PDB file of C-alpha atoms and ligand atoms in Angstrom:
ATOM      1  CA  MET S   1      22.752  17.284  20.122  1.00 96.00           C
ATOM      2  CA  GLY S   2      19.965  18.740  22.225  1.00 98.00           C
ATOM      3  CA  VAL S   3      19.975  21.366  24.981  1.00 98.00           C
ATOM      4  CA  ASP S   4      16.999  21.974  27.280  1.00 98.00           C
ATOM      5  CA  ILE S   5      16.798  25.357  29.015  1.00 97.00           C
ATOM      6  CA  GLY S   6      14.703  25.210  32.168  1.00 93.00           C
ATOM      7  CA  GLY S   7      14.078  27.505  35.098  1.00 88.00           C
ATOM      8  CA  SER S   8      16.518  25.695  37.386  1.00 90.00           C
ATOM      9  CA  GLY S   9      18.913  23.892  35.064  1.00 95.00           C
ATOM     10  CA  ILE S  10      20.331  23.893  31.536  1.00 97.00           C
ATOM     11  CA  LYS S  11      20.802  20.288  30.398  1.00 97.00           C
ATOM     12  CA  GLY S  12      22.285  18.819  27.260  1.00 98.00           C
ATOM     13  CA  ALA S  13      23.496  15.630  25.632  1.00 98.00           C
ATOM     14  CA  PRO S  14      24.153  14.139  22.222  1.00 98.00           C
ATOM     15  CA  VAL S  15      21.101  12.239  20.971  1.00 97.00           C
ATOM     16  CA  ASP S  16      20.641   9.349  18.577  1.00 97.00           C
ATOM     17  CA  VAL S  17      17.624  10.715  16.696  1.00 96.00           C
ATOM     18  CA  GLU S  18      16.798   7.273  15.279  1.00 96.00           C
ATOM     19  CA  THR S  19      16.264   5.688  18.707  1.00 96.00           C
ATOM     20  CA  GLY S  20      15.632   8.754  20.888  1.00 96.00           C
ATOM     21  CA  ARG S  21      18.400   7.690  23.271  1.00 96.00           C
ATOM     22  CA  LEU S  22      21.098   9.907  24.720  1.00 97.00           C
ATOM     23  CA  THR S  23      24.481   8.668  23.505  1.00 97.00           C
ATOM     24  CA  ALA S  24      26.356  10.097  26.514  1.00 97.00           C
ATOM     25  CA  ASP S  25      25.454  11.076  30.084  1.00 97.00           C
ATOM     26  CA  ARG S  26      23.775  14.443  30.120  1.00 97.00           C
ATOM     27  CA  VAL S  27      25.468  17.546  31.519  1.00 98.00           C
ATOM     28  CA  ARG S  28      23.443  19.865  33.756  1.00 98.00           C
ATOM     29  CA  ILE S  29      24.507  23.342  34.848  1.00 98.00           C
ATOM     30  CA  PRO S  30      22.256  25.486  37.088  1.00 97.00           C
ATOM     31  CA  THR S  31      20.422  28.253  35.219  1.00 96.00           C
ATOM     32  CA  PRO S  32      22.107  31.584  36.089  1.00 96.00           C
ATOM     33  CA  GLU S  33      20.244  33.694  38.656  1.00 93.00           C
ATOM     34  CA  GLY S  34      17.693  35.914  36.879  1.00 92.00           C
ATOM     35  CA  ALA S  35      18.082  33.955  33.606  1.00 94.00           C
ATOM     36  CA  ALA S  36      19.036  37.033  31.556  1.00 96.00           C
ATOM     37  CA  PRO S  37      19.889  36.390  27.880  1.00 98.00           C
ATOM     38  CA  LEU S  38      23.712  36.584  27.819  1.00 98.00           C
ATOM     39  CA  PRO S  39      24.426  34.563  31.007  1.00 97.00           C
ATOM     40  CA  VAL S  40      22.005  31.869  29.781  1.00 98.00           C
ATOM     41  CA  ALA S  41      23.669  31.815  26.345  1.00 98.00           C
ATOM     42  CA  GLU S  42      27.080  31.430  28.010  1.00 98.00           C
ATOM     43  CA  VAL S  43      25.886  28.402  29.960  1.00 98.00           C
ATOM     44  CA  VAL S  44      24.385  26.938  26.770  1.00 98.00           C
ATOM     45  CA  ALA S  45      27.869  27.261  25.223  1.00 98.00           C
ATOM     46  CA  GLU S  46      29.426  25.545  28.252  1.00 98.00           C
ATOM     47  CA  VAL S  47      26.980  22.640  27.994  1.00 98.00           C
ATOM     48  CA  VAL S  48      27.552  22.292  24.231  1.00 98.00           C
ATOM     49  CA  GLY S  49      31.341  22.533  24.738  1.00 98.00           C
ATOM     50  CA  SER S  50      31.261  19.594  27.180  1.00 98.00           C
ATOM     51  CA  PHE S  51      30.729  17.183  24.286  1.00 98.00           C
ATOM     52  CA  ASP S  52      32.813  16.336  21.287  1.00 96.00           C
ATOM     53  CA  THR S  53      30.035  16.759  18.710  1.00 95.00           C
ATOM     54  CA  GLU S  54      29.604  18.568  15.422  1.00 94.00           C
ATOM     55  CA  GLY S  55      26.655  19.960  13.495  1.00 94.00           C
ATOM     56  CA  THR S  56      23.549  21.882  14.371  1.00 96.00           C
ATOM     57  CA  VAL S  57      22.455  22.093  18.011  1.00 97.00           C
ATOM     58  CA  GLY S  58      18.749  21.993  18.933  1.00 98.00           C
ATOM     59  CA  CYS S  59      17.863  24.147  21.912  1.00 98.00           C
ATOM     60  CA  THR S  60      14.595  24.573  23.828  1.00 98.00           C
ATOM     61  CA  PHE S  61      13.403  27.795  25.399  1.00 97.00           C
ATOM     62  CA  PRO S  62      10.308  28.359  27.602  1.00 97.00           C
ATOM     63  CA  ALA S  63       8.658  31.029  25.417  1.00 97.00           C
ATOM     64  CA  VAL S  64       7.007  31.537  22.045  1.00 97.00           C
ATOM     65  CA  ILE S  65       9.774  31.214  19.447  1.00 97.00           C
ATOM     66  CA  VAL S  66       9.169  32.545  15.943  1.00 96.00           C
ATOM     67  CA  ASP S  67      12.041  32.276  13.449  1.00 95.00           C
ATOM     68  CA  GLY S  68      14.493  31.928  16.353  1.00 96.00           C
ATOM     69  CA  VAL S  69      13.246  35.066  18.140  1.00 97.00           C
ATOM     70  CA  ALA S  70      11.640  34.887  21.612  1.00 97.00           C
ATOM     71  CA  ARG S  71       8.286  36.645  21.555  1.00 97.00           C
ATOM     72  CA  THR S  72       7.081  36.180  25.165  1.00 96.00           C
ATOM     73  CA  ALA S  73       8.657  35.829  28.619  1.00 95.00           C
ATOM     74  CA  ALA S  74       6.092  34.500  31.091  1.00 91.00           C
ATOM     75  CA  ASN S  75       8.530  32.859  33.518  1.00 89.00           C
ATOM     76  CA  VAL S  76      11.859  34.319  32.390  1.00 92.00           C
ATOM     77  CA  ASP S  77      13.534  37.761  32.350  1.00 94.00           C
ATOM     78  CA  SER S  78      11.477  40.181  30.226  1.00 96.00           C
ATOM     79  CA  ALA S  79      14.676  41.124  28.353  1.00 97.00           C
ATOM     80  CA  TRP S  80      14.081  37.938  26.348  1.00 98.00           C
ATOM     81  CA  ILE S  81      11.124  39.469  24.502  1.00 98.00           C
ATOM     82  CA  GLY S  82      12.446  40.302  21.037  1.00 98.00           C
ATOM     83  CA  THR S  83      15.794  38.583  21.692  1.00 98.00           C
ATOM     84  CA  ASP S  84      17.107  36.690  18.675  1.00 97.00           C
ATOM     85  CA  ALA S  85      17.939  33.516  20.594  1.00 97.00           C
ATOM     86  CA  HIS S  86      19.054  31.783  17.391  1.00 96.00           C
ATOM     87  CA  SER S  87      21.789  34.383  16.772  1.00 97.00           C
ATOM     88  CA  LEU S  88      22.715  34.773  20.436  1.00 98.00           C
ATOM     89  CA  PHE S  89      23.222  31.029  21.017  1.00 98.00           C
ATOM     90  CA  GLY S  90      24.968  30.759  17.641  1.00 97.00           C
ATOM     91  CA  HIS S  91      27.354  33.506  18.740  1.00 97.00           C
ATOM     92  CA  THR S  92      28.270  31.928  22.105  1.00 98.00           C
ATOM     93  CA  THR S  93      28.407  28.293  20.908  1.00 98.00           C
ATOM     94  CA  HIS S  94      29.986  28.963  17.479  1.00 97.00           C
ATOM     95  CA  ARG S  95      27.496  26.445  16.124  1.00 97.00           C
ATOM     96  CA  ASP S  96      24.369  26.595  14.033  1.00 96.00           C
ATOM     97  CA  VAL S  97      21.459  26.461  16.480  1.00 97.00           C
ATOM     98  CA  VAL S  98      17.745  25.726  16.056  1.00 97.00           C
ATOM     99  CA  VAL S  99      15.573  27.134  18.863  1.00 97.00           C
ATOM    100  CA  ILE S 100      12.171  25.656  19.723  1.00 98.00           C
ATOM    101  CA  ASN S 101       9.600  26.174  22.492  1.00 98.00           C
ATOM    102  CA  ASP S 102      10.261  23.767  25.399  1.00 97.00           C
ATOM    103  CA  ALA S 103       6.824  22.112  25.404  1.00 98.00           C
ATOM    104  CA  ASP S 104       6.866  21.765  21.608  1.00 98.00           C
ATOM    105  CA  ALA S 105      10.197  19.930  21.948  1.00 98.00           C
ATOM    106  CA  ALA S 106       8.911  17.637  24.701  1.00 98.00           C
ATOM    107  CA  GLY S 107       5.859  16.933  22.551  1.00 98.00           C
ATOM    108  CA  LEU S 108       7.964  16.048  19.496  1.00 98.00           C
ATOM    109  CA  ALA S 109       9.891  13.534  21.606  1.00 98.00           C
ATOM    110  CA  GLU S 110       6.710  11.989  23.072  1.00 98.00           C
ATOM    111  CA  MET S 111       5.081  11.695  19.642  1.00 98.00           C
ATOM    112  CA  ARG S 112       8.120  10.031  18.130  1.00 97.00           C
ATOM    113  CA  PHE S 113       9.300   7.771  20.965  1.00 97.00           C
ATOM    114  CA  GLY S 114       6.918   8.034  23.915  1.00 97.00           C
ATOM    115  CA  ALA S 115       3.253   8.156  24.892  1.00 97.00           C
ATOM    116  CA  GLY S 116       2.100   9.516  21.505  1.00 98.00           C
ATOM    117  CA  LYS S 117       4.075   7.119  19.301  1.00 97.00           C
ATOM    118  CA  ASP S 118       2.155   6.261  16.113  1.00 96.00           C
ATOM    119  CA  HIS S 119      -0.838   8.272  17.339  1.00 97.00           C
ATOM    120  CA  GLU S 120      -2.834   9.900  14.557  1.00 97.00           C
ATOM    121  CA  GLY S 121      -5.547  12.524  14.961  1.00 98.00           C
ATOM    122  CA  VAL S 122      -5.458  15.472  17.354  1.00 98.00           C
ATOM    123  CA  VAL S 123      -3.122  15.095  20.336  1.00 98.00           C
ATOM    124  CA  VAL S 124      -2.524  17.751  22.999  1.00 98.00           C
ATOM    125  CA  MET S 125       0.524  17.511  25.242  1.00 98.00           C
ATOM    126  CA  LEU S 126       0.710  19.672  28.364  1.00 98.00           C
ATOM    127  CA  THR S 127       3.851  20.041  30.490  1.00 98.00           C
ATOM    128  CA  LEU S 128       3.017  20.724  34.124  1.00 97.00           C
ATOM    129  CA  GLY S 129       5.893  22.510  35.825  1.00 95.00           C
ATOM    130  CA  THR S 130       6.632  26.112  36.808  1.00 93.00           C
ATOM    131  CA  GLY S 131       4.159  27.051  34.093  1.00 95.00           C
ATOM    132  CA  ILE S 132       1.968  25.003  31.778  1.00 98.00           C
ATOM    133  CA  GLY S 133       3.476  24.423  28.363  1.00 98.00           C
ATOM    134  CA  SER S 134       1.526  22.996  25.439  1.00 98.00           C
ATOM    135  CA  ALA S 135       2.103  21.217  22.146  1.00 98.00           C
ATOM    136  CA  LEU S 136      -0.603  20.439  19.580  1.00 98.00           C
ATOM    137  CA  PHE S 137      -0.270  17.677  16.975  1.00 98.00           C
ATOM    138  CA  LEU S 138      -2.390  16.658  14.025  1.00 98.00           C
ATOM    139  CA  ASP S 139      -1.432  13.249  12.606  1.00 97.00           C
ATOM    140  CA  GLY S 140       1.952  13.583  14.297  1.00 97.00           C
ATOM    141  CA  LYS S 141       2.673  17.030  12.869  1.00 96.00           C
ATOM    142  CA  LEU S 142       3.332  19.869  15.292  1.00 97.00           C
ATOM    143  CA  VAL S 143       1.365  23.138  15.269  1.00 97.00           C
ATOM    144  CA  PRO S 144       3.993  25.269  17.081  1.00 97.00           C
ATOM    145  CA  ASN S 145       3.674  27.867  19.851  1.00 98.00           C
ATOM    146  CA  THR S 146       0.154  27.080  21.058  1.00 98.00           C
ATOM    147  CA  GLU S 147       0.500  28.496  24.635  1.00 98.00           C
ATOM    148  CA  PHE S 148      -2.620  26.821  26.070  1.00 98.00           C
ATOM    149  CA  GLY S 149      -1.182  27.414  29.558  1.00 98.00           C
ATOM    150  CA  HIS S 150      -2.298  31.006  29.143  1.00 98.00           C
ATOM    151  CA  LEU S 151      -5.962  30.242  28.486  1.00 98.00           C
ATOM    152  CA  GLU S 152      -8.002  32.391  30.850  1.00 98.00           C
ATOM    153  CA  ILE S 153      -9.872  30.346  33.450  1.00 97.00           C
ATOM    154  CA  ARG S 154     -11.879  32.014  36.222  1.00 97.00           C
ATOM    155  CA  GLY S 155     -10.174  35.306  35.337  1.00 97.00           C
ATOM    156  CA  LYS S 156      -6.647  33.899  35.631  1.00 97.00           C
ATOM    157  CA  SER S 157      -4.075  32.345  33.377  1.00 97.00           C
ATOM    158  CA  ALA S 158      -4.541  28.543  33.471  1.00 98.00           C
ATOM    159  CA  GLU S 159      -0.933  28.060  34.550  1.00 97.00           C
ATOM    160  CA  HIS S 160      -1.398  30.285  37.595  1.00 97.00           C
ATOM    161  CA  ARG S 161      -4.208  28.045  38.802  1.00 97.00           C
ATOM    162  CA  ALA S 162      -3.150  24.581  37.703  1.00 98.00           C
ATOM    163  CA  SER S 163       0.629  24.308  37.158  1.00 97.00           C
ATOM    164  CA  ASP S 164       2.650  22.032  39.413  1.00 97.00           C
ATOM    165  CA  ARG S 165       4.129  25.144  40.990  1.00 96.00           C
ATOM    166  CA  ALA S 166       0.605  26.367  41.849  1.00 97.00           C
ATOM    167  CA  ARG S 167      -0.091  22.964  43.461  1.00 98.00           C
ATOM    168  CA  GLU S 168       3.037  23.205  45.598  1.00 97.00           C
ATOM    169  CA  GLU S 169       2.845  26.899  46.474  1.00 97.00           C
ATOM    170  CA  ARG S 170      -0.809  26.746  47.475  1.00 97.00           C
ATOM    171  CA  GLY S 171      -0.425  23.390  49.198  1.00 98.00           C
ATOM    172  CA  LEU S 172      -3.265  21.934  47.097  1.00 98.00           C
ATOM    173  CA  GLY S 173      -4.217  18.304  47.698  1.00 98.00           C
ATOM    174  CA  TRP S 174      -4.403  15.942  44.692  1.00 98.00           C
ATOM    175  CA  GLN S 175      -8.205  16.167  44.502  1.00 98.00           C
ATOM    176  CA  GLU S 176      -8.226  19.959  44.605  1.00 98.00           C
ATOM    177  CA  TRP S 177      -5.433  20.259  42.058  1.00 98.00           C
ATOM    178  CA  ALA S 178      -7.000  17.617  39.781  1.00 98.00           C
ATOM    179  CA  GLU S 179     -10.231  19.673  39.726  1.00 98.00           C
ATOM    180  CA  ARG S 180      -8.276  22.707  38.528  1.00 98.00           C
ATOM    181  CA  LEU S 181      -6.457  20.652  35.923  1.00 98.00           C
ATOM    182  CA  ASP S 182      -9.737  19.098  34.835  1.00 98.00           C
ATOM    183  CA  GLU S 183     -11.100  22.575  34.125  1.00 98.00           C
ATOM    184  CA  VAL S 184      -8.131  23.315  31.848  1.00 98.00           C
ATOM    185  CA  LEU S 185      -8.502  19.997  30.027  1.00 98.00           C
ATOM    186  CA  GLY S 186     -12.272  20.481  29.790  1.00 98.00           C
ATOM    187  CA  ARG S 187     -11.789  23.846  28.132  1.00 98.00           C
ATOM    188  CA  LEU S 188      -9.298  22.378  25.666  1.00 98.00           C
ATOM    189  CA  GLU S 189     -11.659  19.510  24.974  1.00 98.00           C
ATOM    190  CA  ALA S 190     -14.477  21.963  24.196  1.00 98.00           C
ATOM    191  CA  LEU S 191     -12.224  23.879  21.811  1.00 98.00           C
ATOM    192  CA  LEU S 192     -10.259  21.119  20.084  1.00 98.00           C
ATOM    193  CA  SER S 193     -11.890  17.704  20.728  1.00 98.00           C
ATOM    194  CA  PRO S 194      -8.524  15.940  20.953  1.00 98.00           C
ATOM    195  CA  ASP S 195      -8.268  12.153  20.841  1.00 98.00           C
ATOM    196  CA  LEU S 196      -5.499  12.060  23.435  1.00 98.00           C
ATOM    197  CA  PHE S 197      -3.978  14.242  26.146  1.00 98.00           C
ATOM    198  CA  ILE S 198      -0.385  13.569  27.222  1.00 98.00           C
ATOM    199  CA  LEU S 199       0.615  15.075  30.574  1.00 98.00           C
ATOM    200  CA  GLY S 200       4.328  15.714  31.166  1.00 97.00           C
ATOM    201  CA  GLY S 201       6.564  17.485  33.658  1.00 95.00           C
ATOM    202  CA  GLY S 202       8.071  15.978  36.803  1.00 92.00           C
ATOM    203  CA  VAL S 203       4.652  15.540  38.456  1.00 96.00           C
ATOM    204  CA  SER S 204       3.631  13.074  35.736  1.00 95.00           C
ATOM    205  CA  LYS S 205       5.695  10.480  37.662  1.00 95.00           C
ATOM    206  CA  LYS S 206       2.859  10.610  40.195  1.00 97.00           C
ATOM    207  CA  SER S 207       0.120  10.394  37.551  1.00 97.00           C
ATOM    208  CA  ASP S 208      -1.717   7.626  39.451  1.00 98.00           C
ATOM    209  CA  ARG S 209      -2.568  10.255  42.085  1.00 98.00           C
ATOM    210  CA  PHE S 210      -4.423  12.593  39.714  1.00 98.00           C
ATOM    211  CA  ILE S 211      -5.148  11.106  36.261  1.00 98.00           C
ATOM    212  CA  PRO S 212      -7.896   8.807  37.687  1.00 98.00           C
ATOM    213  CA  LEU S 213      -9.588  11.935  39.102  1.00 98.00           C
ATOM    214  CA  LEU S 214      -9.958  13.617  35.685  1.00 98.00           C
ATOM    215  CA  SER S 215     -13.240  13.536  33.766  1.00 98.00           C
ATOM    216  CA  THR S 216     -12.367  14.228  30.130  1.00 98.00           C
ATOM    217  CA  ARG S 217     -13.867  12.166  27.332  1.00 97.00           C
ATOM    218  CA  ALA S 218     -10.469  11.895  25.642  1.00 98.00           C
ATOM    219  CA  ARG S 219      -7.921   9.471  27.043  1.00 98.00           C
ATOM    220  CA  VAL S 220      -5.304  11.063  29.337  1.00 98.00           C
ATOM    221  CA  VAL S 221      -1.890   9.414  29.672  1.00 98.00           C
ATOM    222  CA  PRO S 222       1.339  10.403  31.422  1.00 98.00           C
ATOM    223  CA  ALA S 223       4.415  11.273  29.363  1.00 97.00           C
ATOM    224  CA  ALA S 224       6.794   8.360  28.946  1.00 96.00           C
ATOM    225  CA  LEU S 225      10.163  10.060  28.530  1.00 94.00           C
ATOM    226  CA  LEU S 226      10.115  12.334  31.596  1.00 80.00           C
ATOM    227  CA  ASN S 227      13.536  13.890  32.224  1.00 83.00           C
ATOM    228  CA  ASP S 228      14.998  13.563  28.771  1.00 93.00           C
ATOM    229  CA  ALA S 229      12.043  14.630  26.605  1.00 96.00           C
ATOM    230  CA  GLY S 230      13.304  18.213  26.235  1.00 97.00           C
ATOM    231  CA  ILE S 231      16.811  17.192  25.189  1.00 98.00           C
ATOM    232  CA  VAL S 232      15.557  14.549  22.754  1.00 98.00           C
ATOM    233  CA  GLY S 233      12.916  16.894  21.301  1.00 98.00           C
ATOM    234  CA  ALA S 234      15.485  19.668  20.871  1.00 98.00           C
ATOM    235  CA  ALA S 235      17.646  17.307  18.817  1.00 98.00           C
ATOM    236  CA  LEU S 236      14.617  16.219  16.760  1.00 97.00           C
ATOM    237  CA  ALA S 237      13.768  19.872  16.073  1.00 97.00           C
ATOM    238  CA  VAL S 238      17.005  20.236  14.132  1.00 95.00           C
ATOM    239  CA  HIS S 239      15.682  17.808  11.535  1.00 86.00           C
ATOM    240  CA  GLU S 240      12.081  19.044  11.553  1.00 81.00           C
ATOM    241  CA  THR S 241      13.182  22.647  11.159  1.00 68.00           C
ATOM    242  CA  ARG S 242      15.620  21.842   8.389  1.00 56.00           C
ATOM    243  CA  ALA S 243      12.831  20.178   6.448  1.00 48.00           C
ATOM    244  CA  HIS S 244      10.677  23.224   7.073  1.00 48.00           C
ATOM    245  CA  VAL S 245      13.377  25.617   5.858  1.00 48.00           C
ATOM    246  CA  ALA S 246      14.045  23.500   2.779  1.00 45.00           C
ATOM    247  CA  THR S 247      10.404  23.651   1.716  1.00 43.00           C
ATOM    248  CA  ARG S 248       9.781  27.292   2.598  1.00 40.00           C
ATOM    249  CA  PRO S 249       9.081  29.202  -0.675  1.00 41.00           C
ATOM    250  CA  SER S 250      11.721  31.847  -1.454  1.00 39.00           C
ATOM    251  CA  THR S 251      10.465  35.438  -1.447  1.00 41.00           C
TER     252      THR S 251
HETATM  253  C1  BGC F 301       5.382  29.785  28.558  1.00 63.26           C
HETATM  254  C2  BGC F 301       5.493  28.708  27.507  1.00 63.26           C
HETATM  255  C3  BGC F 301       6.261  27.518  28.052  1.00 63.26           C
HETATM  256  C4  BGC F 301       5.653  27.047  29.358  1.00 63.26           C
HETATM  257  C5  BGC F 301       6.433  25.909  29.972  1.00 63.26           C
HETATM  258  C6  BGC F 301       4.773  29.192  29.811  1.00 63.26           C
HETATM  259  O1  BGC F 301       4.681  30.169  30.797  1.00 63.26           O
HETATM  260  O2  BGC F 301       4.568  30.852  28.118  1.00 63.26           O
HETATM  261  O3  BGC F 301       6.109  29.216  26.349  1.00 63.26           O
HETATM  262  O4  BGC F 301       6.246  26.491  27.107  1.00 63.26           O
HETATM  263  O5  BGC F 301       5.593  28.108  30.275  1.00 63.26           O
HETATM  264  O6  BGC F 301       7.745  26.256  30.258  1.00 63.26           O
END
């Protein structure tokens, strides 16, 4: 099953990883105030315990995740930095847990079942929400933890200028916001020359308002899976990570 930890809610459901469909209605519990490690891990356990499933649980987290340990905390409690999320969630859920960055998970789901399906070459997915998450793929294979939302643009982190939260908080019109987003995409295009950009996050439902205003050479498409991409990608990560562990040379 997959669990998606977001700023406002922690959502989970069992997933058929062959079709990318949820096999039961998802459960959503509000993220505890402050989103400190233990209260979040307890809610993760509650979500997992709502379903009669077995096996490894995939779980997203909105930070750099290296070997199950959170290494950054841009939009969450700073106590997460250095927290072994893999062990903590394993402890509260009594299950084996694979932890993956939230945007990487959403990207995995889009590449397998959504807007990036069968897409070879370089693909960049950005999730536009509270922050800007990123996922980079080469021939369908994920390069994890890219953090393009923290590129510096006009002296500020890209996500502070061009996230969906920045649009709402500053009351930016579509044109004004699209110009800011275009700058972020333009920078990424200069650095990576991707073939395709996929834009996710809730605002991608309104993609007709801003995608036509963008000027990148690469094609830009909205994400196809929207709400469930995180949950589906978390479940996919279980398999990807297992393969990775199995081929990691022993030291
Ligand atoms: C974090 C990323 C995360 C993104 C979206 C950023 O602030 O640094 O790790 O993927 O927000 O949640």
